[in-house]
Tab-separated table of C-alpha atoms and ligand atoms in Angstrom:
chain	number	residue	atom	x	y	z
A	1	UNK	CA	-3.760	5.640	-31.091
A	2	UNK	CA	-1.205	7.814	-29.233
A	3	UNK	CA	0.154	7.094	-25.514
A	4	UNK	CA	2.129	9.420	-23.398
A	5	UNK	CA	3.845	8.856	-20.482
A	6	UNK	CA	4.419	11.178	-17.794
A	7	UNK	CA	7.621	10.756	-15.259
A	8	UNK	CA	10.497	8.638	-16.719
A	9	UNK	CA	11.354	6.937	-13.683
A	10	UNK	CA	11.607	3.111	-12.552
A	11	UNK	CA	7.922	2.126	-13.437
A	12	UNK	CA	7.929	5.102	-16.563
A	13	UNK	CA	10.691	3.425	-18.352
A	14	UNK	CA	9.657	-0.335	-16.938
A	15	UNK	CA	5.989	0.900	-19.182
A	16	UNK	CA	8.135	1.862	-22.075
A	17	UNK	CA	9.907	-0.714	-22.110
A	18	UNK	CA	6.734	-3.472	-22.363
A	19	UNK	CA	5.022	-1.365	-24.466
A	20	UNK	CA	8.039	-1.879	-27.044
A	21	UNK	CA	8.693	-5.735	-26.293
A	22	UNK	CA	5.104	-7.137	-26.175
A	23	UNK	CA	3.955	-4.468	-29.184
A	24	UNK	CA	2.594	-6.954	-30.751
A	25	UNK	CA	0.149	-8.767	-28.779
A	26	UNK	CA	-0.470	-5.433	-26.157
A	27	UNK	CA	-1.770	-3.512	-29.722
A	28	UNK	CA	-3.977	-6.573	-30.534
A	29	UNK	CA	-5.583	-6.613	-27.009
A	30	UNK	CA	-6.183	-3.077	-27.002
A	31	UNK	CA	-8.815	-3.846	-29.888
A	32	UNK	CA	-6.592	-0.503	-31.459
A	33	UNK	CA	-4.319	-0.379	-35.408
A	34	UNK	CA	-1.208	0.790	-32.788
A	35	UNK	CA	-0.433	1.581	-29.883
A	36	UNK	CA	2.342	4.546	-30.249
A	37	UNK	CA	4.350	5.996	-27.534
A	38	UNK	CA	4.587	9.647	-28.674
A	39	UNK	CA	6.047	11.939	-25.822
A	40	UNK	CA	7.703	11.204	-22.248
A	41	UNK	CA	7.519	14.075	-20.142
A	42	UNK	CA	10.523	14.549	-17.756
A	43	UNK	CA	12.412	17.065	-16.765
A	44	UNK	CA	15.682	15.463	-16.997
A	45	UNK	CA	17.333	14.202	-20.098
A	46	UNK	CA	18.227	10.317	-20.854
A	47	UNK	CA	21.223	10.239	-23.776
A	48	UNK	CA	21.535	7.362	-25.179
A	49	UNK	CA	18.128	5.516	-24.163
A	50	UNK	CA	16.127	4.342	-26.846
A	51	UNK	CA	13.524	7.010	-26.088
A	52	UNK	CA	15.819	9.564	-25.981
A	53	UNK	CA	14.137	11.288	-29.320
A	54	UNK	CA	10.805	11.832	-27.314
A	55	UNK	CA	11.479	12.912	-24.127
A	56	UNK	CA	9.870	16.783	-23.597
A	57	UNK	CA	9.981	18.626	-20.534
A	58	UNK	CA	6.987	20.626	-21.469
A	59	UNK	CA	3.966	19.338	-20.529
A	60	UNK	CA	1.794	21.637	-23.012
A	61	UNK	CA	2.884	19.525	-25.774
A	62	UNK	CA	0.558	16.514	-24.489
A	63	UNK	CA	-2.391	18.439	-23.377
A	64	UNK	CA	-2.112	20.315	-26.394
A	65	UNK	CA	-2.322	17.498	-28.764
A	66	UNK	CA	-5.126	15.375	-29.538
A	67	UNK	CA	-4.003	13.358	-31.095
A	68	UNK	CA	-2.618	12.214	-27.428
A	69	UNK	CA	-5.896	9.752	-25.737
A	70	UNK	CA	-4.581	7.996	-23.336
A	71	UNK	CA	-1.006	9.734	-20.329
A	72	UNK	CA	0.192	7.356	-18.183
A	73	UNK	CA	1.408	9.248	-15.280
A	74	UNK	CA	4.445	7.498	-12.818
A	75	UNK	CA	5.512	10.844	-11.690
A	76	UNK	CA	4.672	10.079	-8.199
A	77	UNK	CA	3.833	12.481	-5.591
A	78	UNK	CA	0.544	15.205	-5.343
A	79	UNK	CA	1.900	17.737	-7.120
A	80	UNK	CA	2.219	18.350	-9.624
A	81	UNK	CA	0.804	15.099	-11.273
A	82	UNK	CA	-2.608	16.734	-9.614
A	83	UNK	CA	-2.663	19.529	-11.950
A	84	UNK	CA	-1.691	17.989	-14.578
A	85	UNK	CA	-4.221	14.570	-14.499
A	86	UNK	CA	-6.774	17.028	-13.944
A	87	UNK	CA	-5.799	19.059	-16.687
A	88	UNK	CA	-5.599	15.955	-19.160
A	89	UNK	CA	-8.876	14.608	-17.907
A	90	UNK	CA	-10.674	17.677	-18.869
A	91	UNK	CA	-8.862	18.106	-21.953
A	92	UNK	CA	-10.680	14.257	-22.756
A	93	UNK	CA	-7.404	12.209	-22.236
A	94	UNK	CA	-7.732	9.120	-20.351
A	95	UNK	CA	-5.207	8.902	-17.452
A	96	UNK	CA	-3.635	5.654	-16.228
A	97	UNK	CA	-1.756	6.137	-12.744
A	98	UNK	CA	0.299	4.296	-10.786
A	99	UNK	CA	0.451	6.906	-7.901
A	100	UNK	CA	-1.152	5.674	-4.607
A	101	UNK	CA	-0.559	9.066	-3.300
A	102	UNK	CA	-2.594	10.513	-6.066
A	103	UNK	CA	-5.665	8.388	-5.859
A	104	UNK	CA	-5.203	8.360	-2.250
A	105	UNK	CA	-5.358	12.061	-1.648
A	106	UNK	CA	-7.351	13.045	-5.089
A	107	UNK	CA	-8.537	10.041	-5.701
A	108	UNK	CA	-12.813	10.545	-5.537
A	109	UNK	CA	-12.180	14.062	-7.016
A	110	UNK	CA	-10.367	12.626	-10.431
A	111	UNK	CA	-12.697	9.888	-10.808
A	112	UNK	CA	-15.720	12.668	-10.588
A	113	UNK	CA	-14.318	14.786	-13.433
A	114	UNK	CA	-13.515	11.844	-15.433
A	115	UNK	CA	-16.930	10.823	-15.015
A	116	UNK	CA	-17.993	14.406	-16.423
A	117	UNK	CA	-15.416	14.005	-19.028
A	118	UNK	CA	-16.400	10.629	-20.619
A	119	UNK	CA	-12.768	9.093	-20.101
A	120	UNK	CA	-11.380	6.517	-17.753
A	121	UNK	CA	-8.925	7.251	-14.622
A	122	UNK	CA	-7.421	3.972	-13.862
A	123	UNK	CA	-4.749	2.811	-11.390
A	124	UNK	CA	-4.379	-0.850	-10.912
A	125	UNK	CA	-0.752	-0.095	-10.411
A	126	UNK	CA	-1.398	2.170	-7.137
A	127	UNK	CA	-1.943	-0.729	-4.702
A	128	UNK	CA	-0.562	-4.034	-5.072
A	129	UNK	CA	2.182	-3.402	-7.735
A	130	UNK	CA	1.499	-6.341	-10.387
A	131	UNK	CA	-1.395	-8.248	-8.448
A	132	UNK	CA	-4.572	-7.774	-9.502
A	133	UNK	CA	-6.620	-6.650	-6.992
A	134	UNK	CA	-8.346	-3.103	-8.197
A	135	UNK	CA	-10.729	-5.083	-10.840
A	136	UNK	CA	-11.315	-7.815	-8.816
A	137	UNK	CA	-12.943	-6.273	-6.374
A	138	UNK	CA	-14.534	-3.356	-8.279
A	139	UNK	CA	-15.762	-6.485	-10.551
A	140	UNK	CA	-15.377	-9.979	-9.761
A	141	UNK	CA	-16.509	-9.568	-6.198
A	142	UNK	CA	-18.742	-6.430	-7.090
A	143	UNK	CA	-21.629	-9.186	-6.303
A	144	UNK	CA	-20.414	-9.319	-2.427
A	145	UNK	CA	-20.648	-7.340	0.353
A	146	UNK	CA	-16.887	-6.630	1.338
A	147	UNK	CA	-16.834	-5.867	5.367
A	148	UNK	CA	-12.967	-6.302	6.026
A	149	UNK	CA	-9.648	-6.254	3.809
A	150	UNK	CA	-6.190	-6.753	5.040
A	151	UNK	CA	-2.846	-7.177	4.182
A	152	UNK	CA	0.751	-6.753	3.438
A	153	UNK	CA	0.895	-3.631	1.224
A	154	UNK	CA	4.323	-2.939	0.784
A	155	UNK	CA	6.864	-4.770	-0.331
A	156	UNK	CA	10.144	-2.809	0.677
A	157	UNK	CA	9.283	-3.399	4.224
A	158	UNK	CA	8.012	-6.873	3.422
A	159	UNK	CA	11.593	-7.408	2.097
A	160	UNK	CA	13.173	-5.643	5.247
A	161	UNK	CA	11.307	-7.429	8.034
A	162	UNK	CA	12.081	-10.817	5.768
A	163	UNK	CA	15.772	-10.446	5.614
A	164	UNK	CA	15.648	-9.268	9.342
A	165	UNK	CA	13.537	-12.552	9.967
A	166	UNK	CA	15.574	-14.816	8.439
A	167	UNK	CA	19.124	-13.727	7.776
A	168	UNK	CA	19.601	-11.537	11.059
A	169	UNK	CA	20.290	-8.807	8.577
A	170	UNK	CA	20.324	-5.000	10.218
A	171	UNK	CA	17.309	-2.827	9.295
A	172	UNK	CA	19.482	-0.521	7.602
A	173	UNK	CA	21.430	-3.197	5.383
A	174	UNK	CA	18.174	-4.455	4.403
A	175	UNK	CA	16.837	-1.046	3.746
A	176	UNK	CA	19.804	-0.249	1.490
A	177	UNK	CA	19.311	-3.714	-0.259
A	178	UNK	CA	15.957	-2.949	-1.174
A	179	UNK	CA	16.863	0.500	-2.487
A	180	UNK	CA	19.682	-1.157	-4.681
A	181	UNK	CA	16.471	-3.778	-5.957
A	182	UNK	CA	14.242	-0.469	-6.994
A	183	UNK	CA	11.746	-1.089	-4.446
A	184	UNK	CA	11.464	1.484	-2.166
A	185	UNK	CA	10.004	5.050	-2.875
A	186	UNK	CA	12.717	8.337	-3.632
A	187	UNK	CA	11.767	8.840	0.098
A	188	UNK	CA	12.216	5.319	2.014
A	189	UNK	CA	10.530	7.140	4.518
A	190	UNK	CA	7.246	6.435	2.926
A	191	UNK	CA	8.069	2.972	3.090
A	192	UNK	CA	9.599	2.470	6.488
A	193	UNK	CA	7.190	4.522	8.297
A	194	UNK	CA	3.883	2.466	6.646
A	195	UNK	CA	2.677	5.658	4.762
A	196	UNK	CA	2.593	3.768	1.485
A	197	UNK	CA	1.132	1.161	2.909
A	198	UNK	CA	-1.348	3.596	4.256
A	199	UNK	CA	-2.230	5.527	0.712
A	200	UNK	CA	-2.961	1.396	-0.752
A	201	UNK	CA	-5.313	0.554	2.177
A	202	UNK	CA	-7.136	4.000	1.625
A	203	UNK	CA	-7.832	3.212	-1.665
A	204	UNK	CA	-8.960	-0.465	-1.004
A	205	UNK	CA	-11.063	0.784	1.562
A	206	UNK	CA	-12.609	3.462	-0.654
A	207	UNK	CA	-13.253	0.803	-3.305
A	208	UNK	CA	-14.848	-1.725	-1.111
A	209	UNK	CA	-16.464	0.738	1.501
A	210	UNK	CA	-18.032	3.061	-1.346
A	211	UNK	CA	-16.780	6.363	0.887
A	212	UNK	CA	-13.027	8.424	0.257
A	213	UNK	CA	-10.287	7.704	3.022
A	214	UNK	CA	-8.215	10.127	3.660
A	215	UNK	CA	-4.437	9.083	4.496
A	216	UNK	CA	-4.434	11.701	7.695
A	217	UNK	CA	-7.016	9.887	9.179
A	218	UNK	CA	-5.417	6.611	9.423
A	219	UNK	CA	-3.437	5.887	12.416
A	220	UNK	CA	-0.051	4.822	10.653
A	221	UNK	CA	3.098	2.769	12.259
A	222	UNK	CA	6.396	1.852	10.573
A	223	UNK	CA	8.464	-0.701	11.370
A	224	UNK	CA	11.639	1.288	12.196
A	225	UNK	CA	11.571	0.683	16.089
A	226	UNK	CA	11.092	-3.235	15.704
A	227	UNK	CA	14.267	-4.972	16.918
A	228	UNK	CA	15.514	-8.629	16.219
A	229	UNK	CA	14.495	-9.092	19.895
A	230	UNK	CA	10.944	-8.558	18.851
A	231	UNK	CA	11.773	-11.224	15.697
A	232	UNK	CA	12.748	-13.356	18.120
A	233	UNK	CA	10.040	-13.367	20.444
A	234	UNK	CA	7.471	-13.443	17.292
A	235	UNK	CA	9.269	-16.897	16.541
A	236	UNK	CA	9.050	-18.336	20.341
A	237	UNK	CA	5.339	-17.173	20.109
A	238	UNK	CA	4.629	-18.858	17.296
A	239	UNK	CA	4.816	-16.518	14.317
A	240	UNK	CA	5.984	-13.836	11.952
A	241	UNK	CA	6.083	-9.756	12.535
A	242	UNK	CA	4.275	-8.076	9.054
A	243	UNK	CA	3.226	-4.729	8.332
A	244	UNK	CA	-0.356	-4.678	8.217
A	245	UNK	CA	-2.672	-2.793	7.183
A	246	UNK	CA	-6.443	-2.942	7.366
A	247	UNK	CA	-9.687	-1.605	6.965
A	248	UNK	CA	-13.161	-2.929	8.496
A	249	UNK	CA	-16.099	-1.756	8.474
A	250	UNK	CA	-17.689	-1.217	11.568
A	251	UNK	CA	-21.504	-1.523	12.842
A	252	UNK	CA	-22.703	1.900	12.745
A	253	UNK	CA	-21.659	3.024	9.494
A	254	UNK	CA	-17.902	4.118	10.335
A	255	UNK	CA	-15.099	2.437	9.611
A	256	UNK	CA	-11.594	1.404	11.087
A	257	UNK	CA	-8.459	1.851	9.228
A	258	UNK	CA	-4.907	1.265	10.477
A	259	UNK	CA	-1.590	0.684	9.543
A	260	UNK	CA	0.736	-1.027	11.846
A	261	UNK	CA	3.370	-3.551	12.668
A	262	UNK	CA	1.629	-6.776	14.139
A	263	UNK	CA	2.618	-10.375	14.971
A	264	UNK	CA	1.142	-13.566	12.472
A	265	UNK	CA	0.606	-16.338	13.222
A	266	UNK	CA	2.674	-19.163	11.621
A	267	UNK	CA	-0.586	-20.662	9.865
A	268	UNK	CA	-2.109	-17.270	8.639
A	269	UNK	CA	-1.450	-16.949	4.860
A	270	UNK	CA	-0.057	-13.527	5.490
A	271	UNK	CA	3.136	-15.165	7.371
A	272	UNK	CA	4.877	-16.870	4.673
A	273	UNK	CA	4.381	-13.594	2.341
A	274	UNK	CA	8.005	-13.271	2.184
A	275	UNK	CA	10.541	-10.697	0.208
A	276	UNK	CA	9.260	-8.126	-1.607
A	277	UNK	CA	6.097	-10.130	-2.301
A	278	UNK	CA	2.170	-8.534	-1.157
A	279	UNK	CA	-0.564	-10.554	-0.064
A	280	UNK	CA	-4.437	-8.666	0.299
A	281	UNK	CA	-6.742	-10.117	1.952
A	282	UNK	CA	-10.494	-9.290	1.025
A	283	UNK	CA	-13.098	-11.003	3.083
A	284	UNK	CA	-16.783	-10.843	1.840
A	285	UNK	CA	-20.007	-12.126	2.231
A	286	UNK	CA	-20.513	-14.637	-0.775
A	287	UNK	CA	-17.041	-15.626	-1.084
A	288	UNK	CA	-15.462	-15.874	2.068
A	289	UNK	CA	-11.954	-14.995	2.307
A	290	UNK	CA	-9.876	-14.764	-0.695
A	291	UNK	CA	-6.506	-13.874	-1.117
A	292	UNK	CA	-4.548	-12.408	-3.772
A	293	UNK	CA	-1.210	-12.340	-3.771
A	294	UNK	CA	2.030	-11.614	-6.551
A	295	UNK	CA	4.765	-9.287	-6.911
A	296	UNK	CA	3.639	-5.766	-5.116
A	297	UNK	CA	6.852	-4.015	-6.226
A	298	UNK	CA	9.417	-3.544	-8.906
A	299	UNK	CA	9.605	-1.876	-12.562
A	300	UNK	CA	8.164	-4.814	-14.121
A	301	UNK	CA	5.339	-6.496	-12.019
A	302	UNK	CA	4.179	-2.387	-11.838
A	303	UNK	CA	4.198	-1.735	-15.364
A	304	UNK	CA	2.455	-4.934	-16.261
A	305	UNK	CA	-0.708	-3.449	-14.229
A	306	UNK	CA	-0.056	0.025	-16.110
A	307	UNK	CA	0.062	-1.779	-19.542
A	308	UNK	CA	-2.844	-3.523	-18.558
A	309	UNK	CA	-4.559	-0.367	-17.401
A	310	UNK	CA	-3.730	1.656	-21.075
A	311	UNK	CA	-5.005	-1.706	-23.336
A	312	UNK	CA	-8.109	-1.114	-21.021
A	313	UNK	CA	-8.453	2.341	-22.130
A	314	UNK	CA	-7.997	1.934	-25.722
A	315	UNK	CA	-10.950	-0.607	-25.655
A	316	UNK	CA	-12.943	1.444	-23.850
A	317	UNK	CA	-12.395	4.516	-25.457
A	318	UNK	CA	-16.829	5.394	-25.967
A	319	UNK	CA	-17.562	3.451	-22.994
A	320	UNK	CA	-16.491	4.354	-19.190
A	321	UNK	CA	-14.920	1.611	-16.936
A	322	UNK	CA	-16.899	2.556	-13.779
A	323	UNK	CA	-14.925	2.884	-10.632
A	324	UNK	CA	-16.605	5.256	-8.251
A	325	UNK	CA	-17.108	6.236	-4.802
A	326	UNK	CA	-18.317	9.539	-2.305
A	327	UNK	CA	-16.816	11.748	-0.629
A	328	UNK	CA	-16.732	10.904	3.469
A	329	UNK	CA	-17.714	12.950	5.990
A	330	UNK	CA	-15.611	13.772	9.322
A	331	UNK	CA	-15.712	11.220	11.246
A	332	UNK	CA	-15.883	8.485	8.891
A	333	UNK	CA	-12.681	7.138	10.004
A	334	UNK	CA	-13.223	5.612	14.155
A	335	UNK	CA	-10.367	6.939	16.483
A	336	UNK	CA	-8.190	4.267	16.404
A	337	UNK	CA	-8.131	4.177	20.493
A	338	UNK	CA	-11.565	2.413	20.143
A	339	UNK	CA	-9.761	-0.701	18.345
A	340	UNK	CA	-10.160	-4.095	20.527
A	341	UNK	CA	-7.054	-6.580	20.146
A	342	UNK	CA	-4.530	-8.422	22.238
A	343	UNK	CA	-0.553	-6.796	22.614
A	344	UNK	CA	2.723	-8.389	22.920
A	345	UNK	CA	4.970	-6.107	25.356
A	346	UNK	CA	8.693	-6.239	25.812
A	347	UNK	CA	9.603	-4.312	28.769
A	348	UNK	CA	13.181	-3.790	30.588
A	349	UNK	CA	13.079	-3.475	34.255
A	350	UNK	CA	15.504	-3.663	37.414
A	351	UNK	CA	12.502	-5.925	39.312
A	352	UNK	CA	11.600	-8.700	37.240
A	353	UNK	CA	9.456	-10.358	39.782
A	354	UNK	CA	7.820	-7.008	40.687
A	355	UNK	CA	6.921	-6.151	36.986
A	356	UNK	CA	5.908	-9.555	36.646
A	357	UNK	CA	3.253	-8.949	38.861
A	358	UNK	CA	2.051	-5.268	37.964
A	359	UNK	CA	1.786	-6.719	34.548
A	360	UNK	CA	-0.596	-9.787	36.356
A	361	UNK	CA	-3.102	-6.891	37.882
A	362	UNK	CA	-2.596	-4.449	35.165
A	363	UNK	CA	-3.781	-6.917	32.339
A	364	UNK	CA	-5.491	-9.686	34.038
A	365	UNK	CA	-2.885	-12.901	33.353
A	366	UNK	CA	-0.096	-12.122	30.892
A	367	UNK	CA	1.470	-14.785	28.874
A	368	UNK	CA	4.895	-14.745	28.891
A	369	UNK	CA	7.492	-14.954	26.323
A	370	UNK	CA	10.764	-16.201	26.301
A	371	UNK	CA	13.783	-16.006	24.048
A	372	UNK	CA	17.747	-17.195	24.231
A	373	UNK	CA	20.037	-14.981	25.498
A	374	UNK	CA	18.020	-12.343	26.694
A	375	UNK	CA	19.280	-9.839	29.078
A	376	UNK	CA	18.539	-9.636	32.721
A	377	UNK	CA	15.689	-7.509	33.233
A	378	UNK	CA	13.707	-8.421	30.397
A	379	UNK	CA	10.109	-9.164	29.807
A	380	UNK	CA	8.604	-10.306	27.069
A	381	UNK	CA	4.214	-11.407	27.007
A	382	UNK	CA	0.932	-10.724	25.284
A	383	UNK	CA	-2.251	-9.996	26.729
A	384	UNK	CA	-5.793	-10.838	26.707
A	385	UNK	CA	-7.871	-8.638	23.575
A	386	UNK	CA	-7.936	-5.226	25.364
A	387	UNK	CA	-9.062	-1.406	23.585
A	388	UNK	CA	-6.082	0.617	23.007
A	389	UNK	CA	-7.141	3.412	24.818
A	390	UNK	CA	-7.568	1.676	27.854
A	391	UNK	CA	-4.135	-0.433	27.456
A	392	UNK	CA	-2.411	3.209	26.905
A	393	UNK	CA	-3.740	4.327	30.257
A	394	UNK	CA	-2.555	1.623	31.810
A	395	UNK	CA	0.801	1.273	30.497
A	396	UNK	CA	0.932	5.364	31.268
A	397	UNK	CA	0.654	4.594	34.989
A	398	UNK	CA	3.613	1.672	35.025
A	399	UNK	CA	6.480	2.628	37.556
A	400	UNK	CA	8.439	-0.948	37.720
A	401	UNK	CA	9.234	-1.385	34.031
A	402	UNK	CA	10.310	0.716	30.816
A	403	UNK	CA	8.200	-0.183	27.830
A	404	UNK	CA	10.794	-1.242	24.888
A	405	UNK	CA	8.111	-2.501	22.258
A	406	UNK	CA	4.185	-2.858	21.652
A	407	UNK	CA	2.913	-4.870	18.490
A	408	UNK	CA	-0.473	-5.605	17.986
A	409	UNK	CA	-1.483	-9.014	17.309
A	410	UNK	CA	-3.872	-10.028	14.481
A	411	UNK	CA	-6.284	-12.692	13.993
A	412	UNK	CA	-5.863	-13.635	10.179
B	1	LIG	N1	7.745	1.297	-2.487
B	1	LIG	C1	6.600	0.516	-2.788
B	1	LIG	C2	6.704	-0.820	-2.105
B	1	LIG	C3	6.528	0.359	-4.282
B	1	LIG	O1	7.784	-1.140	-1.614
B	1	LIG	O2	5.726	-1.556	-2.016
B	1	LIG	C4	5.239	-0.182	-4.786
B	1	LIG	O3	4.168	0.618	-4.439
């Protein structure tokens, strides 16, 4: 049987790559004679690599042949890697991606036509990097009934808010570190600014929830504006600032779906999910909470998922792995201004004692913070659970204090 990979990049040539060193063993799991890399599409040229001989730039050449079953596309981005999974699941070609943005965005439509087509459209690789987490819940929990999942989804900021945490280490040194390591995206802005880490929760939630996601209708915040003051404060309150994102379904039938900064406790399992590690947290019926957690970024722990995705295939060529779910109406999504949950504040005023107290009748009683060496004029404290809408009214009408930081705080 004959692979093709589309998009020669850091997971591309980390897929290659296993696909040559554990031949062996990958071509006696896939239940296939061999397992043959034929063709890597890419529009640039590689002199020199091993693969060199088979890199194309035309993409007709793998739709064209059919000899071709199974593209693995690491392209990343919508388009074109749209077009042209669409193209190779009509033409009968099973497609294994490791695009979130892809499944996130196109994600219910694919799956339909591969339905129609008889192949498989598989992306372990999209959320979690190497952990195992699509299958699981698609199968080993397929018996519950899932009604929250949350976690830490990316690993690049993972790795930024770690060295930040624990080496005092800028935001942009650690940003540049984690570029040097392969982990972030081309555009670190997908990282920094939790849009990643929004396309993975989208397609968690569509798995568990049974309905699409779409990425524009999650409320999404990065970590950029958290400072080491905020670090600092996490620490004298007792725990860790992640980016987190979750998904819960809510009473009447909608759901809520946010990605944000948000202050851990020290004895959640999310806080000591360090580096570029992920940790998802799936909480369901039968089971209770279960956590899975691994390497969520990186050439390797990503193509290990892919591999496992195209041995999949190969085994399944005559039978369909079902993975399903609906399109969602408007709607589907709650405004995120509806979300209950307590805030820690950092404020900067000329009237400590005044702000003290507009705090004290804004919020009810505010607990306050403290930190070494802060500045005069400071305020640090977290309030009582409170609906967002109704904390940015209030915080709209503050005259005695500028607002320097929010952060949500989580119960897991
Ligand atoms: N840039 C992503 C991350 C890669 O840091 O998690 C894996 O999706």
């Amino acid at each position: 049987m004959f692979v093709a990979i589309m998009g020669y990049g850091v997971v591309g040539s980390g897929v290659a790559s296993l696909l040559k060193k554990n031949h062996e063993h990958i071509v006696q799991k896939s239940m296939q004679n061999e397992l043959e890399l034929k063709y890597i599409l890419d529009r640039r040229t590689f002199p020199g690599d091993p693969y060199e001989q088979i890199v194309i730039s035309d993409f007709s050449k793998i739709l064209e042949d059919d000899e071709i079953k199974i593209v693995v596309e690491t392209m990343g981005g919508v388009h074109p890697a749209y077009e042209y999974v669409l193209a190779c699941l009509k033409a009968g070609k099973s497609v294994v991606t490791s695009n979130k943005e892809l499944v996130a965005v196109k994600g219910c439509e694919l799956l339909e036509v591969a339905d129609e087509h008889n192949v498989n459209f598989l992306f372990e690789a999209s959320v979690g990097g190497g952990i195992p987490i699509i299958r699981p819940i698609s199968q080993c929990l397929a018996a519950n009934d899932i009604d929250e999942i949350a976690g830490i989804l990316n690993g690049t900021t993972n790795f930024i808010l770690t060295k930040m945490i624990t080496e005092g280490m800028t935001f942009d040194e650690a940003l540049l570190l984690a570029q040097k390591n392969g982990y972030a995206e081309r555009d670190p802005s997908a990282d920094v600014d939790g849009f990643d880490a929004c396309r993975k929760i989208c397609i968690l939630a569509a798995l568990c929830f049974g309905k699409h996601v779409y990425p524009d209708s999650v409320h999404t915040e990065g970590i950029r504006k958290i400072k080491l003051s905020d670090v600092e404060y996490a620490h004298s309150w007792g725990g860790v600032i992640k980016l987190i994102a979750r998904a819960k379904k809510l009473e009447d039938g909608r759901v809520s779906v946010m990605v944000s900064p948000a202050f851990v406790q020290n004895h959640s399992q999310l806080a000591s999910v360090d580096d570029v590690f992920n940790a998802i947290l799936v909480r369901g019926d039968a089971i209770g909470d279960v956590v899975f957690y691994g390497r969520g970024a990186g050439k390797m722990p990503t193509a290990s998922a892919v591999v496992a995705d195209v041995i999949d295939c190969a085994k399944h060529m005559e039978r369909k792995k079902f993975f399903g779910w609906k399109d969602s109406e408007p709607g589907y999504v709650a405004d995120y201004l509806e979300n209950v949950t307590s805030f820690y504040i950092r404020a900067t005023t000329e009237n400590a004692a005044s702000a003290v107290a507009s705090f004290n009748s804004l919020f009810g009683k505010v607990e306050l913070l403290t930190r070494e060496n802060a500045p005069e004029g400071e305020i640090a404290f977290t309030t009582e659970p409170i609906s967002e809408k109704e904390l940015s009214e209030k915080l709209a009408g503050l005259k005695d204090a500028k607002i320097e930081s929010v952060i949500r705080i989580t119960d897991y």
